[in-house]
Coordinates of C-alpha atoms in Angstrom, one line a residue:
X289 CA 20.9 -20.8 -19.9
X290 CA 24.3 -22.1 -20.1
X291 CA 25.3 -25.8 -19.5
X292 CA 27.6 -24.7 -16.7
X293 CA 24.6 -23.0 -14.8
X294 CA 23.1 -26.4 -14.4
X295 CA 21.7 -27.4 -11.0
X296 CA 24.9 -29.7 -10.7
X297 CA 27.3 -27.4 -11.8
X298 CA 30.2 -26.4 -9.3
X299 CA 29.8 -22.4 -8.5
X300 CA 31.4 -19.9 -6.0
X301 CA 29.6 -17.6 -3.9
X302 CA 31.8 -14.4 -3.6
X303 CA 31.1 -11.8 -1.1
X304 CA 32.4 -8.4 -0.3
X305 CA 31.2 -6.0 2.2
X306 CA 32.7 -2.8 3.8
X307 CA 32.2 0.8 3.3
X308 CA 30.7 1.6 0.1
X309 CA 31.6 3.9 -2.6
X310 CA 31.6 4.0 -6.5
X311 CA 33.3 2.0 -8.5
X312 CA 33.7 -1.4 -6.3
X313 CA 31.0 -3.4 -8.3
X314 CA 33.1 -2.1 -11.4
X315 CA 36.0 -3.5 -9.8
X316 CA 35.0 -6.5 -8.8
X317 CA 33.7 -8.2 -11.6
X318 CA 36.9 -6.7 -13.8
X319 CA 38.5 -8.9 -11.2
X320 CA 36.6 -11.6 -11.7
X321 CA 36.4 -11.1 -15.6
X322 CA 40.4 -12.1 -15.8
X323 CA 39.1 -15.6 -14.9
X324 CA 36.3 -16.0 -17.5
X325 CA 33.9 -16.9 -15.5
X326 CA 30.0 -16.6 -15.8
X327 CA 27.9 -14.7 -13.7
X328 CA 24.9 -16.6 -12.1
X329 CA 23.5 -14.1 -10.1
X330 CA 24.2 -10.7 -8.5
X331 CA 22.7 -9.6 -5.1
X332 CA 23.9 -5.9 -3.6
X333 CA 22.7 -4.1 -0.8
X334 CA 23.8 -0.7 1.2
X335 CA 22.6 0.0 4.6
X336 CA 23.8 3.1 6.2
X337 CA 26.8 3.2 3.9
X338 CA 28.1 -0.5 4.3
X339 CA 27.9 -2.3 1.3
X340 CA 27.1 -6.3 0.8
X341 CA 27.8 -7.6 -2.8
X342 CA 27.2 -10.9 -3.5
X343 CA 28.1 -12.9 -7.0
X344 CA 27.6 -16.4 -7.8
X345 CA 29.7 -17.4 -10.6
X346 CA 31.0 -20.3 -12.4
X347 CA 34.1 -21.9 -11.1
X348 CA 37.0 -21.1 -13.9
X349 CA 39.2 -23.2 -15.7
X350 CA 41.3 -26.5 -14.2
X351 CA 43.6 -24.9 -12.1
X352 CA 42.5 -21.2 -11.9
X353 CA 40.2 -21.3 -8.9
X354 CA 43.6 -20.5 -6.1
X355 CA 44.3 -17.8 -8.5
X356 CA 41.1 -16.2 -8.5
X357 CA 40.4 -16.9 -4.7
X358 CA 43.6 -15.1 -3.9
X359 CA 43.5 -12.5 -6.4
X360 CA 40.1 -11.3 -5.0
X361 CA 40.9 -11.5 -1.8
X362 CA 44.2 -9.0 -2.8
X363 CA 41.8 -6.4 -4.8
X364 CA 39.5 -6.9 -1.6
X365 CA 42.3 -5.6 0.8
X366 CA 43.5 -3.1 -1.4
X367 CA 39.9 -1.5 -1.9
X368 CA 39.9 -2.0 2.4
X369 CA 36.8 -4.2 2.2
X370 CA 36.7 -7.7 3.3
X371 CA 36.0 -11.0 1.1
X372 CA 34.7 -14.2 1.5
X373 CA 34.3 -17.3 -1.0
X374 CA 32.4 -20.4 -0.5
X375 CA 32.4 -23.1 -2.9
X376 CA 29.1 -24.9 -3.9
X377 CA 26.9 -26.7 -6.2
X378 CA 24.4 -24.8 -8.7
X379 CA 22.4 -21.7 -8.6
X380 CA 20.0 -20.9 -5.4
X381 CA 17.7 -23.3 -4.4
X382 CA 13.9 -22.7 -6.2
X383 CA 11.8 -21.0 -4.2
X384 CA 9.0 -22.7 -3.1
X385 CA 5.5 -22.4 -4.2
X386 CA 3.1 -20.0 -3.1
X387 CA 4.8 -16.6 -3.2
X388 CA 3.7 -13.1 -1.6
X389 CA 4.6 -10.1 -0.6
X390 CA 3.9 -9.2 3.5
X391 CA 4.3 -5.3 3.5
X392 CA 4.8 -4.5 7.6
X393 CA 3.9 -0.7 8.6
X394 CA 5.2 0.6 12.0
X395 CA 6.1 3.4 13.9
X396 CA 8.4 2.7 15.0
X397 CA 9.1 -0.5 13.9
X398 CA 10.3 -2.6 16.8
X399 CA 12.8 -5.5 17.0
X400 CA 10.3 -7.4 18.8
X401 CA 7.4 -6.7 16.1
X402 CA 9.9 -7.9 13.3
X403 CA 11.4 -11.0 15.1
X404 CA 7.1 -12.1 15.9
X405 CA 6.7 -11.3 12.4
X406 CA 9.2 -13.3 10.9
X407 CA 8.4 -16.0 13.2
X408 CA 4.9 -16.2 12.3
X409 CA 6.3 -16.9 8.5
X410 CA 8.1 -19.7 9.4
X411 CA 5.8 -21.1 11.4
X412 CA 3.5 -21.0 8.4
X413 CA 5.9 -23.0 6.2
X414 CA 7.1 -19.5 4.4
X415 CA 10.7 -18.7 4.1
X416 CA 11.7 -15.0 3.5
X417 CA 13.8 -14.7 0.3
X418 CA 14.0 -10.5 0.5
X419 CA 13.2 -7.9 2.9
X420 CA 13.5 -4.4 1.3
X421 CA 12.6 -0.9 3.0
X422 CA 10.0 1.1 1.5
X423 CA 9.8 4.1 3.6
X424 CA 11.4 5.7 6.4
X425 CA 8.5 8.2 7.4
X426 CA 5.6 9.1 8.2
X427 CA 6.0 5.1 9.0
X428 CA 8.9 2.8 8.8
X429 CA 7.9 0.6 5.8
X430 CA 9.3 -2.7 4.9
X431 CA 8.4 -5.5 2.6
X432 CA 9.2 -9.2 2.9
X433 CA 8.9 -11.7 -0.3
X434 CA 8.1 -14.8 0.9
X435 CA 7.8 -18.2 -0.7
X436 CA 6.9 -22.1 0.3
X437 CA 3.2 -21.0 1.6
X438 CA -0.1 -19.8 -0.2
X439 CA -1.2 -16.2 0.5
X440 CA -4.3 -16.7 2.2
X441 CA -3.4 -19.3 5.1
X442 CA 0.1 -16.7 5.1
X443 CA -2.4 -13.7 5.6
X444 CA -4.3 -15.4 8.3
X445 CA -1.2 -16.2 10.2
X446 CA -0.1 -12.7 10.1
X447 CA -3.0 -9.9 10.3
X448 CA -4.6 -11.6 13.5
X449 CA -1.7 -10.1 15.7
X450 CA -0.8 -7.5 14.1
X451 CA -2.5 -4.8 15.8
X452 CA -1.3 -6.4 19.3
X453 CA 2.6 -6.0 17.8
X454 CA 1.7 -2.5 17.1
X455 CA 2.1 -2.7 13.4
X456 CA 0.1 -2.8 10.1
X457 CA 0.5 -5.7 8.0
X458 CA -0.7 -6.3 4.5
X459 CA -0.2 -10.1 2.7
X460 CA -0.7 -9.8 -1.4
X461 CA 0.0 -12.7 -4.2
X462 CA 3.3 -11.7 -5.8
X463 CA 3.1 -11.8 -9.8
X464 CA 2.8 -9.8 -12.3
X465 CA -0.1 -8.1 -11.1
X466 CA 1.6 -6.2 -9.2
X467 CA 2.6 -3.9 -12.1
X468 CA -0.8 -3.9 -13.3
X469 CA -3.2 -1.0 -14.1
X470 CA -5.7 -0.7 -11.3
X471 CA -8.7 0.8 -9.9
X472 CA -8.7 2.5 -6.2
X473 CA -11.9 3.6 -4.8
X474 CA -12.3 5.1 -1.6
X475 CA -15.1 6.0 1.0
X476 CA -14.9 9.4 1.5
X477 CA -16.3 10.6 5.2
X478 CA -13.4 9.9 7.8
X479 CA -11.1 8.2 5.1
X480 CA -10.3 10.9 2.1
X481 CA -11.6 13.6 4.2
X482 CA -11.4 14.3 8.1
X483 CA -14.9 15.2 8.7
X484 CA -18.4 13.2 8.8
X485 CA -20.2 15.8 5.8
X486 CA -23.9 15.3 7.5
X487 CA -22.4 16.6 10.9
X488 CA -21.0 19.7 9.2
X489 CA -24.5 20.2 7.6
X490 CA -26.1 19.7 11.3
X491 CA -23.9 22.2 12.5
X492 CA -25.3 25.3 10.3
X493 CA -28.4 23.6 10.9
X494 CA -28.0 23.6 14.7
X495 CA -29.2 20.3 15.1
X496 CA -26.0 18.3 16.1
X497 CA -27.9 16.7 18.7
X498 CA -30.4 15.2 17.3
X499 CA -28.1 14.0 14.0
X500 CA -25.6 12.3 16.5
X501 CA -28.5 10.6 18.6
X502 CA -29.7 8.8 15.0
X503 CA -26.3 7.9 14.1
X504 CA -25.9 6.1 17.5
X505 CA -29.1 4.3 17.1
X506 CA -28.0 3.1 13.6
X507 CA -24.5 2.4 15.4
X508 CA -26.5 0.2 18.0
X509 CA -28.4 -1.7 14.9
X510 CA -31.8 0.2 15.7
X511 CA -32.0 1.4 12.6
X512 CA -30.4 0.3 9.2
X513 CA -28.4 2.8 7.1
X514 CA -31.0 4.2 4.7
X515 CA -33.7 4.7 7.6
X516 CA -30.7 6.8 9.5
X517 CA -29.7 8.6 6.6
X518 CA -33.7 9.8 5.9
X519 CA -34.0 10.6 9.7
X520 CA -30.7 12.3 9.6
X521 CA -31.4 14.5 6.1
X522 CA -34.9 15.3 7.7
X523 CA -33.2 17.2 10.2
X524 CA -31.8 19.5 7.6
X525 CA -35.3 20.5 5.9
X526 CA -35.2 24.4 5.4
X527 CA -31.6 24.7 5.2
X528 CA -30.7 27.6 3.1
X529 CA -29.2 26.2 0.1
X530 CA -26.1 28.4 0.3
X531 CA -24.5 26.3 3.2
X532 CA -23.1 24.1 0.6
X533 CA -20.6 26.4 -0.3
X534 CA -19.7 26.4 3.2
X535 CA -19.6 22.8 4.0
X536 CA -17.7 22.6 0.9
X537 CA -14.6 25.2 2.0
X538 CA -15.0 23.2 5.6
X539 CA -14.5 19.8 4.2
X540 CA -10.5 18.6 5.6
X541 CA -8.5 16.2 3.6
X542 CA -6.9 13.5 5.4
X543 CA -3.1 14.0 5.6
X544 CA -1.3 12.3 2.3
X545 CA -4.6 12.5 0.3
X546 CA -3.1 14.4 -2.0
X547 CA -0.4 12.4 -2.6
X548 CA -1.7 9.3 -2.5
X549 CA -4.0 10.2 -5.2
X550 CA -1.5 12.0 -7.4
X551 CA 1.0 9.0 -7.3
X552 CA -2.0 6.9 -8.2
X553 CA -2.8 8.9 -11.3
X554 CA 1.0 9.4 -12.0
X555 CA 0.9 5.4 -12.2
X556 CA -1.7 5.3 -14.5
X557 CA -4.3 4.1 -11.8
X558 CA -7.9 5.5 -12.0
X559 CA -9.3 6.7 -8.5
X560 CA -12.6 6.9 -7.8
X561 CA -15.1 7.6 -4.1
X562 CA -18.2 6.0 -3.5
X563 CA -20.2 7.7 0.0
X564 CA -22.8 7.5 2.0
X565 CA -22.5 11.7 1.9
X566 CA -23.7 13.9 -0.7
X567 CA -22.9 14.6 -4.4
X568 CA -22.9 18.4 -3.4
X569 CA -19.9 17.7 -1.8
X570 CA -18.0 14.4 -3.8
X571 CA -18.9 16.4 -6.9
X572 CA -16.8 19.1 -5.8
X573 CA -14.0 16.6 -4.5
X574 CA -14.4 15.1 -7.7
X575 CA -13.2 17.9 -9.3
X576 CA -10.4 19.6 -7.1
X577 CA -8.6 16.1 -7.0
X578 CA -8.8 15.1 -10.4
X579 CA -11.1 11.8 -9.4
X580 CA -12.0 9.6 -12.6
X581 CA -15.2 8.3 -10.8
X582 CA -17.5 10.0 -7.9
X583 CA -21.1 8.4 -6.5
X584 CA -22.7 9.7 -3.3
X585 CA -26.4 10.4 -2.5
X586 CA -28.0 13.5 -3.5
X587 CA -29.9 16.3 -1.2
X588 CA -33.1 17.6 -2.6
X589 CA -33.0 21.4 -3.5
X590 CA -36.3 23.1 -4.5
X591 CA -36.3 27.0 -4.5
X592 CA -33.0 27.3 -2.8
X593 CA -34.1 25.0 0.4
X594 CA -32.9 21.8 1.4
X595 CA -36.2 19.9 1.3
X596 CA -34.8 17.4 3.8
X597 CA -35.0 14.2 1.4
X598 CA -32.4 12.3 -0.9
X599 CA -33.0 12.2 -4.4
X600 CA -31.7 9.2 -7.0
X601 CA -30.2 6.0 -6.0
X602 CA -29.4 5.0 -2.2
X603 CA -25.5 4.8 -1.7
X604 CA -25.6 2.0 1.1
X605 CA -23.7 -1.0 2.3
X606 CA -24.9 -3.0 -0.7
X607 CA -24.6 0.2 -3.0
X608 CA -21.0 1.0 -2.5
X609 CA -19.9 -3.0 -3.6
X610 CA -22.1 -2.5 -6.6
X611 CA -20.5 1.0 -7.3
X612 CA -16.9 -0.4 -7.1
X613 CA -18.1 -3.1 -9.4
X614 CA -19.7 -0.7 -11.9
X615 CA -16.6 1.3 -11.8
X616 CA -14.3 -1.6 -12.6
X617 CA -16.7 -2.2 -15.7
X618 CA -16.3 1.1 -17.2
X619 CA -12.1 1.5 -15.9
X620 CA -11.8 -2.0 -18.2
X621 CA -10.0 -3.2 -15.0
X622 CA -10.7 -6.7 -13.5
X623 CA -12.5 -6.5 -10.1
X624 CA -9.2 -8.6 -8.3
X625 CA -7.0 -5.3 -9.9
X626 CA -8.9 -3.3 -7.6
X627 CA -8.4 -1.5 -4.1
X628 CA -11.1 -0.5 -1.8
X629 CA -10.1 1.9 1.1
X630 CA -12.9 2.6 3.7
X631 CA -13.2 3.0 7.9
X632 CA -16.9 2.0 8.5
X633 CA -19.5 -1.1 8.6
X634 CA -21.0 0.3 5.7
X635 CA -17.6 -0.1 3.7
X636 CA -17.4 -3.9 4.4
X637 CA -19.1 -5.1 1.5
X638 CA -16.7 -3.1 -0.8
X639 CA -13.8 -4.1 0.8
X640 CA -14.4 -7.4 0.3
X641 CA -15.5 -7.5 -3.0
X642 CA -12.1 -5.8 -4.1
X643 CA -9.0 -7.4 -4.6
X644 CA -7.5 -5.3 -2.0
X645 CA -9.4 -4.3 0.7
X646 CA -7.9 -2.0 3.4
X647 CA -9.7 -1.0 7.0
X648 CA -8.1 2.9 7.2
X649 CA -8.3 3.8 11.0
X650 CA -11.2 1.7 11.2
X651 CA -13.4 0.1 14.1
X652 CA -12.1 -3.0 15.4
X653 CA -15.2 -5.2 13.5
X654 CA -14.0 -3.4 9.8
X655 CA -10.2 -4.3 11.0
X656 CA -11.5 -7.9 11.4
X657 CA -12.9 -8.2 8.2
X658 CA -11.0 -6.2 5.7
X659 CA -7.5 -7.8 3.8
X660 CA -5.3 -5.5 5.6
X661 CA -5.7 -2.4 8.0
X662 CA -4.0 0.8 7.9
X663 CA -3.9 2.3 11.9
X664 CA -2.0 5.7 11.0
X665 CA -3.5 9.0 9.9
X666 CA -1.7 9.3 7.2
X667 CA -3.6 7.9 3.4
X668 CA -0.6 7.9 1.6
X669 CA 0.7 5.0 3.4
X670 CA -1.4 2.9 1.3
X671 CA 1.2 3.5 -1.5
X672 CA 3.3 1.4 0.3
X673 CA 1.2 -1.8 0.3
X674 CA 1.0 -1.2 -3.5
X675 CA 5.1 -1.6 -3.5
X676 CA 5.5 1.9 -4.2
X677 CA 8.5 3.6 -2.2
X678 CA 8.7 6.8 -0.5
X679 CA 12.0 7.6 -2.4
X680 CA 9.8 7.1 -5.7
X681 CA 7.2 9.5 -4.5
X682 CA 9.4 12.3 -3.7
X683 CA 11.2 11.9 -6.9
X684 CA 7.8 12.1 -8.8
X685 CA 6.9 15.3 -6.9
X686 CA 10.5 16.9 -7.4
X687 CA 10.0 16.5 -11.0
X688 CA 6.2 17.9 -10.5
X689 CA 4.3 17.1 -13.9
X690 CA 1.6 19.4 -12.9
X691 CA -0.4 16.2 -11.4

């Protein structure tokens, strides 16, 4: 950095604004170049065809500042733009310690909610340095770069009231890790897919009511997950194994699931699923979607019939967290660089163990315990929490590379 860019050197903030068109940025800096100034900082934003361009530059040699001001205003008028030039000292003030990225999703994103989020950031001691729109559909997603407050207290301040404001809010620490390779692990039932696989099997066995009763008992806390799993699977005893193919055909992916996985793979991420459901379905999903990891419970099949039992390691609440750690170790990704997505109480250990736990259309107890929540029925909105814009997704799809 040159000596003229120290904190006590005089500088000029040159701002032009008006209707955007090609050549304006080049024209401004051509005009400034005649006065031999150095560029300290630049920022430009275009909204609905209106541009604001700010250039922070060093003061020109003695006696030329007046000419610079006059020339810039004359040029701006010739381009049907407005100009403003403000004298000051030094560069931008240093950003405060503690830097976070706050992603807000709304459908719609109201002025009331935006005001409330901004007020809560200020009340927590944070300063909004930049705001950037990530997507305009299927939800409006904007990202606030915030400094001056640590991530955890900021998350606490913002996430608590998000649901009441009609928005979803994610708060993550800013830094190089945002660009690092990650591992994303999802629950399956009611997350990656719209269905509960045990209910699909039960429909073929004619025991939906009995399965629903056991599920309700588990939700009331009368049975733990493993007990309820064994009780429900027992009701499938004698079902012909051919039903597996029928269930696979009935599975419905959650809207945005393919887009999410395709985009993550293009970014070089590894993607896996863990499920309290069954490998007879998750193995098929792994192959169809190109997943890197998949683990679930396995229905025992003997002589072409379901025995009403499961075999092998039970994937329950603790098991999902354990598998997240295992997948991360196999992928060579630190646990802090993992993202977990789920909807149920049996996902909570996994969500809390991950670097970022996302409750997807989840029960209130899960939303409250997870790092962040997404309450829109589109799985690809998770991409916005990772800083991926809708335009980037669409541009990649337009140049489809076969993923």
